[in-house]
Coordinates of C-alpha atoms and ligand atoms in Angstrom, one line a residue:
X1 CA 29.0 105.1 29.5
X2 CA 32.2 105.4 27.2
X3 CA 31.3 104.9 23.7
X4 CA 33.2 104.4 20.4
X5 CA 34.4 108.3 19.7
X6 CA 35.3 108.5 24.1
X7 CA 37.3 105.2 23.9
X8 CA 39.1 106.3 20.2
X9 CA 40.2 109.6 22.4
X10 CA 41.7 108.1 25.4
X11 CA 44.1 105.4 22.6
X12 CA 45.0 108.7 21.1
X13 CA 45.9 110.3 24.3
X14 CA 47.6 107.0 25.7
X15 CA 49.5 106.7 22.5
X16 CA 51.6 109.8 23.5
X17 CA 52.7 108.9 26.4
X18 CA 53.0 105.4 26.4
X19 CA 53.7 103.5 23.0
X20 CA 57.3 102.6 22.8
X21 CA 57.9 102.7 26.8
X22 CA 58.9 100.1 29.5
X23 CA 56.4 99.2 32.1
X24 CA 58.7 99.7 35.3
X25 CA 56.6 98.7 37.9
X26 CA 52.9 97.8 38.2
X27 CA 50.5 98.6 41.4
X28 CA 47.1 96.8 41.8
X29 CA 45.1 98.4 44.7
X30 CA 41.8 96.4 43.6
X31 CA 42.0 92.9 41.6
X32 CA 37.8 93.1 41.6
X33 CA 36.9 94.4 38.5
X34 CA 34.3 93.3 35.9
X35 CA 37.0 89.9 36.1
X36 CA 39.2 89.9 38.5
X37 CA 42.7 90.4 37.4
X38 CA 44.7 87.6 37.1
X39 CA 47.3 86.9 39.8
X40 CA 50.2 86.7 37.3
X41 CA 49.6 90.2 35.9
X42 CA 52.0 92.1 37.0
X43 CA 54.2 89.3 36.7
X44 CA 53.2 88.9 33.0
X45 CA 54.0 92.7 32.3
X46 CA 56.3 93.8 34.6
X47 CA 59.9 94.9 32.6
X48 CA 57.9 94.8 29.2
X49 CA 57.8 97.6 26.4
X50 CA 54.5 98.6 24.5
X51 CA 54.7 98.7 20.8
X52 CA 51.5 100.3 20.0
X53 CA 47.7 100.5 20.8
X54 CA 45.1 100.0 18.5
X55 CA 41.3 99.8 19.3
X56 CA 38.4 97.5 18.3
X57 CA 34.9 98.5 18.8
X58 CA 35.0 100.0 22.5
X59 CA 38.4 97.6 23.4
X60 CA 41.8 99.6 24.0
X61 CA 44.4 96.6 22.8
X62 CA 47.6 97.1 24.4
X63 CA 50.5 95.5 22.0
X64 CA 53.7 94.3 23.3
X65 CA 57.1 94.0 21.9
X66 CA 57.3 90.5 23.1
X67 CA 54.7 89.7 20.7
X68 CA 51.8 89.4 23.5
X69 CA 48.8 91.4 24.4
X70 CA 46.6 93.2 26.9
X71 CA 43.1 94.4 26.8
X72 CA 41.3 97.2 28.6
X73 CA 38.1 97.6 28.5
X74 CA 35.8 101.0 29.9
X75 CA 32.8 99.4 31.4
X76 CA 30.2 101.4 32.4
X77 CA 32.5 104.5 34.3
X78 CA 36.2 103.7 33.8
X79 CA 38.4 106.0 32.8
X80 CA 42.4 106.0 32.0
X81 CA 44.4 109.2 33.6
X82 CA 48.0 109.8 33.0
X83 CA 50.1 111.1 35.5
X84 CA 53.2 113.3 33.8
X85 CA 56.5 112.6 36.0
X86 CA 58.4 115.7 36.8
X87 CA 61.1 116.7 35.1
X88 CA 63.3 115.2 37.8
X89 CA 61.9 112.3 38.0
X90 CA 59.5 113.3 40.6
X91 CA 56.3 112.0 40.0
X92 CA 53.4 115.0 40.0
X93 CA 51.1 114.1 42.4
X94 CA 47.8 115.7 40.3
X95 CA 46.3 114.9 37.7
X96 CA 45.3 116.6 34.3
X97 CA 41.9 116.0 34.9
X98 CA 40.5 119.7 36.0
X99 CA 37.9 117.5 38.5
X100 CA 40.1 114.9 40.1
X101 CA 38.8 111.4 40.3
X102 CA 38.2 109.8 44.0
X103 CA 41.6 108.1 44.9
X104 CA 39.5 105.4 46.2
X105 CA 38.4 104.3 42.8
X106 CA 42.1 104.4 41.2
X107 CA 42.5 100.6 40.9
X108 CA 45.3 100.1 38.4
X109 CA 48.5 102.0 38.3
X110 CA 50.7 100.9 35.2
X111 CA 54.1 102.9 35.9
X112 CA 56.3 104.0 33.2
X113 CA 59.3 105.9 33.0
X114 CA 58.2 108.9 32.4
X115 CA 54.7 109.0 33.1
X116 CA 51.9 106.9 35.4
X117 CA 48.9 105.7 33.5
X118 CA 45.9 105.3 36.3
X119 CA 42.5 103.0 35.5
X120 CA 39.8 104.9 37.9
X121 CA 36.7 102.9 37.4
X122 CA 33.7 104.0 40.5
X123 CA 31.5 100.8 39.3
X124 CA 34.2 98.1 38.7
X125 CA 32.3 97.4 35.5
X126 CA 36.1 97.9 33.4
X127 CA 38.4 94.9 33.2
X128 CA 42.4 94.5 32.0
X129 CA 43.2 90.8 30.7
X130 CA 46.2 89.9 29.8
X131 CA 46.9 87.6 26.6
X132 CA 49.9 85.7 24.9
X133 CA 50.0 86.1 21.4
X134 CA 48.4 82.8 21.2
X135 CA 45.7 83.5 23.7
X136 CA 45.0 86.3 21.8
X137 CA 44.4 85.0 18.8
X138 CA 41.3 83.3 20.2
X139 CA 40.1 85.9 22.5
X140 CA 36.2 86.1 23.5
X141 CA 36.0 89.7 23.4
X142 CA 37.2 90.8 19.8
X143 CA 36.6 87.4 18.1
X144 CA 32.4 88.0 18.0
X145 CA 32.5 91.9 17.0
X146 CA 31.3 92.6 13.5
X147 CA 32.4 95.7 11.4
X148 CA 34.3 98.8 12.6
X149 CA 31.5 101.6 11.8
X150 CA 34.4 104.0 10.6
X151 CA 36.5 101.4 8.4
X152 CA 35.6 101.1 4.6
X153 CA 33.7 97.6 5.6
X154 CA 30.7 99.4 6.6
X155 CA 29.7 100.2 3.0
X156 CA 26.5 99.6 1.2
X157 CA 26.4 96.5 0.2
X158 CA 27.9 94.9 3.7
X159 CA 24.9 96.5 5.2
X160 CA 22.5 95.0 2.7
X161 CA 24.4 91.6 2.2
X162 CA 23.8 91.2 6.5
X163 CA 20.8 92.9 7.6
X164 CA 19.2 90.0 6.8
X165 CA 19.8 88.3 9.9
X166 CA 18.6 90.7 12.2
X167 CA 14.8 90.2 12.9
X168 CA 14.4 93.2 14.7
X169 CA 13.9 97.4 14.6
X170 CA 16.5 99.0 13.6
X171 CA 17.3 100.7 16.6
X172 CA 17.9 97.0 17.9
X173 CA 19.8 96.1 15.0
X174 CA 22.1 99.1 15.2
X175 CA 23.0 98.2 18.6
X176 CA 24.0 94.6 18.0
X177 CA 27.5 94.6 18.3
X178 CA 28.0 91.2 15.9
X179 CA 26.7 93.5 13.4
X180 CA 28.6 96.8 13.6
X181 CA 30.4 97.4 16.8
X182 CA 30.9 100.0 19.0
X183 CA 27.9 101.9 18.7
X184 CA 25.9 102.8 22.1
X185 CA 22.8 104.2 22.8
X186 CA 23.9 108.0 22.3
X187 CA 25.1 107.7 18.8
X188 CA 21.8 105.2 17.3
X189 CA 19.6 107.7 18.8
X190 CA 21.2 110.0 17.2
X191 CA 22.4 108.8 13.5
X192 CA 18.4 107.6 13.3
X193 CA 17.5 110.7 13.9
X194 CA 19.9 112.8 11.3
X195 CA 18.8 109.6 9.0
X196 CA 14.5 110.6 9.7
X197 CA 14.3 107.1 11.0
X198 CA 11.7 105.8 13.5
X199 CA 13.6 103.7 15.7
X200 CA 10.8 101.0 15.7
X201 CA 11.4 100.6 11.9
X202 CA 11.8 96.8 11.3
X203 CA 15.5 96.5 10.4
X204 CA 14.2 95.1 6.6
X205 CA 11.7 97.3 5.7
X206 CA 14.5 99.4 5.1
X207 CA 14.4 101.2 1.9
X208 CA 18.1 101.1 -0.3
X209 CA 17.8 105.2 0.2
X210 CA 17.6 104.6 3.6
X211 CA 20.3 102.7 4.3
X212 CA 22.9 104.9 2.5
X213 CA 21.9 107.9 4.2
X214 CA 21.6 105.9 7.6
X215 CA 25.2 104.9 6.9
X216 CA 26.7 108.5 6.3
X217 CA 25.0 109.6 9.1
X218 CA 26.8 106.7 11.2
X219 CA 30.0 107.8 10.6
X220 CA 29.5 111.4 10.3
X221 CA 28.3 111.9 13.5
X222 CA 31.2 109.4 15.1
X223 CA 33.7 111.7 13.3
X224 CA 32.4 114.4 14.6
X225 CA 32.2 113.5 17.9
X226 CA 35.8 112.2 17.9
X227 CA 37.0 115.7 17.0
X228 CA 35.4 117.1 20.0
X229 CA 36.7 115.7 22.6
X230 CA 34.1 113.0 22.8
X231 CA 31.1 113.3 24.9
X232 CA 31.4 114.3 28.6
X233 CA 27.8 112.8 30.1
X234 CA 27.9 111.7 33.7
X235 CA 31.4 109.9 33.4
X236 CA 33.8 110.4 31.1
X237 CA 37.0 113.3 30.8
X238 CA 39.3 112.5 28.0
X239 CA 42.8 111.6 29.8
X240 CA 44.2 114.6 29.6
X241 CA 40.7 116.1 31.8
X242 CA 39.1 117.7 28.9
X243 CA 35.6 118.1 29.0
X244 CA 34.2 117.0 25.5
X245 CA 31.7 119.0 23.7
X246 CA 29.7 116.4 22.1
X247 CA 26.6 116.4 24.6
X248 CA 26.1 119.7 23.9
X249 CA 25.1 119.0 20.3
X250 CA 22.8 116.0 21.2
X251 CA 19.5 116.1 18.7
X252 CA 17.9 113.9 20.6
X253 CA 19.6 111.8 23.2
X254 CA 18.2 113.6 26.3
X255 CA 15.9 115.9 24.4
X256 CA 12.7 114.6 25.0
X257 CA 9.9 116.6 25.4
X258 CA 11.9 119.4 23.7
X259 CA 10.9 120.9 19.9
X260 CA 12.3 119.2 17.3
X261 CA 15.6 121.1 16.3
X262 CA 15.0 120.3 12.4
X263 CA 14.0 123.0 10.7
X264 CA 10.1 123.1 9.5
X265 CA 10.0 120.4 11.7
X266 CA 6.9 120.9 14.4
X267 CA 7.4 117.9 16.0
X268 CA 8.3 117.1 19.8
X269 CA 11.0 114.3 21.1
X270 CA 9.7 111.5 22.7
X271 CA 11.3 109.5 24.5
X272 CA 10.4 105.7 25.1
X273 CA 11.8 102.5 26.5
X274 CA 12.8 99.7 24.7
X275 CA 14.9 96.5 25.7
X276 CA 15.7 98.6 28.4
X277 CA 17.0 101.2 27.4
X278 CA 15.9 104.8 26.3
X279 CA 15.0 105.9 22.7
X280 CA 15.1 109.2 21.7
X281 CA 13.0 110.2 18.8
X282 CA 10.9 113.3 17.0
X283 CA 7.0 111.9 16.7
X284 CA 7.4 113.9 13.0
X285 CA 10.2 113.8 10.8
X286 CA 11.1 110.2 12.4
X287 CA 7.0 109.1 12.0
X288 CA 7.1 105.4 11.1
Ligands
ZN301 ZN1 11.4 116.5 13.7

């Protein structure tokens, strides 16, 4: 599933090749996606030029000269693939990616003059939405997200000032998005466990220490992950087909039974499942 660092790669890849360009023309093969796309879509874009694209939390925001918006969101396995036109305007039938998406699951083409972007989604978790500036304004999506985990608003006393609203571990907390967004399973599991934190740690028994290490660790390992490549699990190639390196330095995330990579450290990675989903922690250095 994309996360934060996967879906800051494919903006910086789509930024190249389309910020500044005119949508030409616009092919839907499949309107059933997470929403189904709105039947003025094409209509809405059709002819228009993209200023620039931003992100927020795991949403790629699509800004258009004209003032409005659209949104593009990743799901559970969507992925963005641009196809580089030829240099005489031929467009080049394969893609970057060194292990070609199925066809069948290429639902979106946007067309630009010199290059194709492609939405390939196999689940049809993803979604595109289409917003007038005004529209926008009040969108669903962005307007409940809390702090960007990389921007200077996840400092100290933010954390302090709001934890006090979340009855719940920390693990939990951390993957509230009204609290910080864009964090997934992969990067809690991990930042907890750079941080020496049991995941079932009630959010406020959280010592002031704590909290300012648990935040450096946060954005550390986002950074890191960002500059390589993002992480490649099951779905996700950066849109130029890049396999990202991130996985391979998981401490935890899909560790378990496996020593404890810490050094003097003699504990083992457990692995256990809460709300649904799996935690990823060493029965030692993380003991609550
Ligand atoms: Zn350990």
């Amino acid at each position: 599933m994309p996360e934060l660092p996967e879906v800051e790669i494919t903006k910086k890849t789509l930024k190249k090749y389309v910020e500044h360009q005119y949508i030409t023309d616009i092919k839907i093969n499949n309107y059933n996606l997470r929403y189904k796309i709105n039947k003025n879509f094409k209509k809405n874009l059709l002819g228009k030029k993209i200023n620039k694209i931003t992100r927020r939390s795991k949403y790629l925001i699509f800004h258009l000269y004209d003032k409005n918006f659209f949104i593009l969101h990743l799901g559970m396995s969507g992925r963005v693939l641009v196809k580089q036109n030829k240099i005489r305007g031929l467009i080049d039938t394969s893609f970057y990616a060194s292990t070609l998406p199925i066809d069948k699951h290429n639902h979106i083409y946007l067309i630009f003059k010199k290059s194709t972007v492609v939405y390939n989604d196999t689940r049809r978790f993803g979604f595109i939405k289409y917003y007038t500036a005004t529209e926008f304004k009040n969108c669903s999506h962005l307007s409940k997200l809390g702090v960007e985990p990389l921007s200077d608003e996840l400092n100290f006393s933010f954390f302090k000032r709001n934890i006090i609203r979340f009855n719940k571990s920390i693990k939990n907390t951390l993957m509230d998005q009204s609290f910080i967004c864009g964090l997934g399973n992969i990067y809690v599991n991990e930042a907890l466990f750079l941080s020496k934190i049991n995941p079932n740690r009630s959010s406020q028994a959280l010592h002031e220490k704590e909290i300012k290490v648990l935040i450096n660790y946060i954005k550390k390992i986002l950074k890191k992950s960002i500059s390589m490549g993002g992480s490649s699990i099951k779905d996700f190639h950066n849109s130029e087909g890049k396999f990202g390196n991130f996985q391979n330095t998981f401490k935890v995330y899909g560790q378990e039974n496996k020593k404890c990579v810490r050094l003097n450290c003699t504990g083992f990675i457990k692995k256990s499942i809460t709300s649904g989903r799996a935690t990823f922690f060493c029965t030692k250095c993380q003991s609550e």
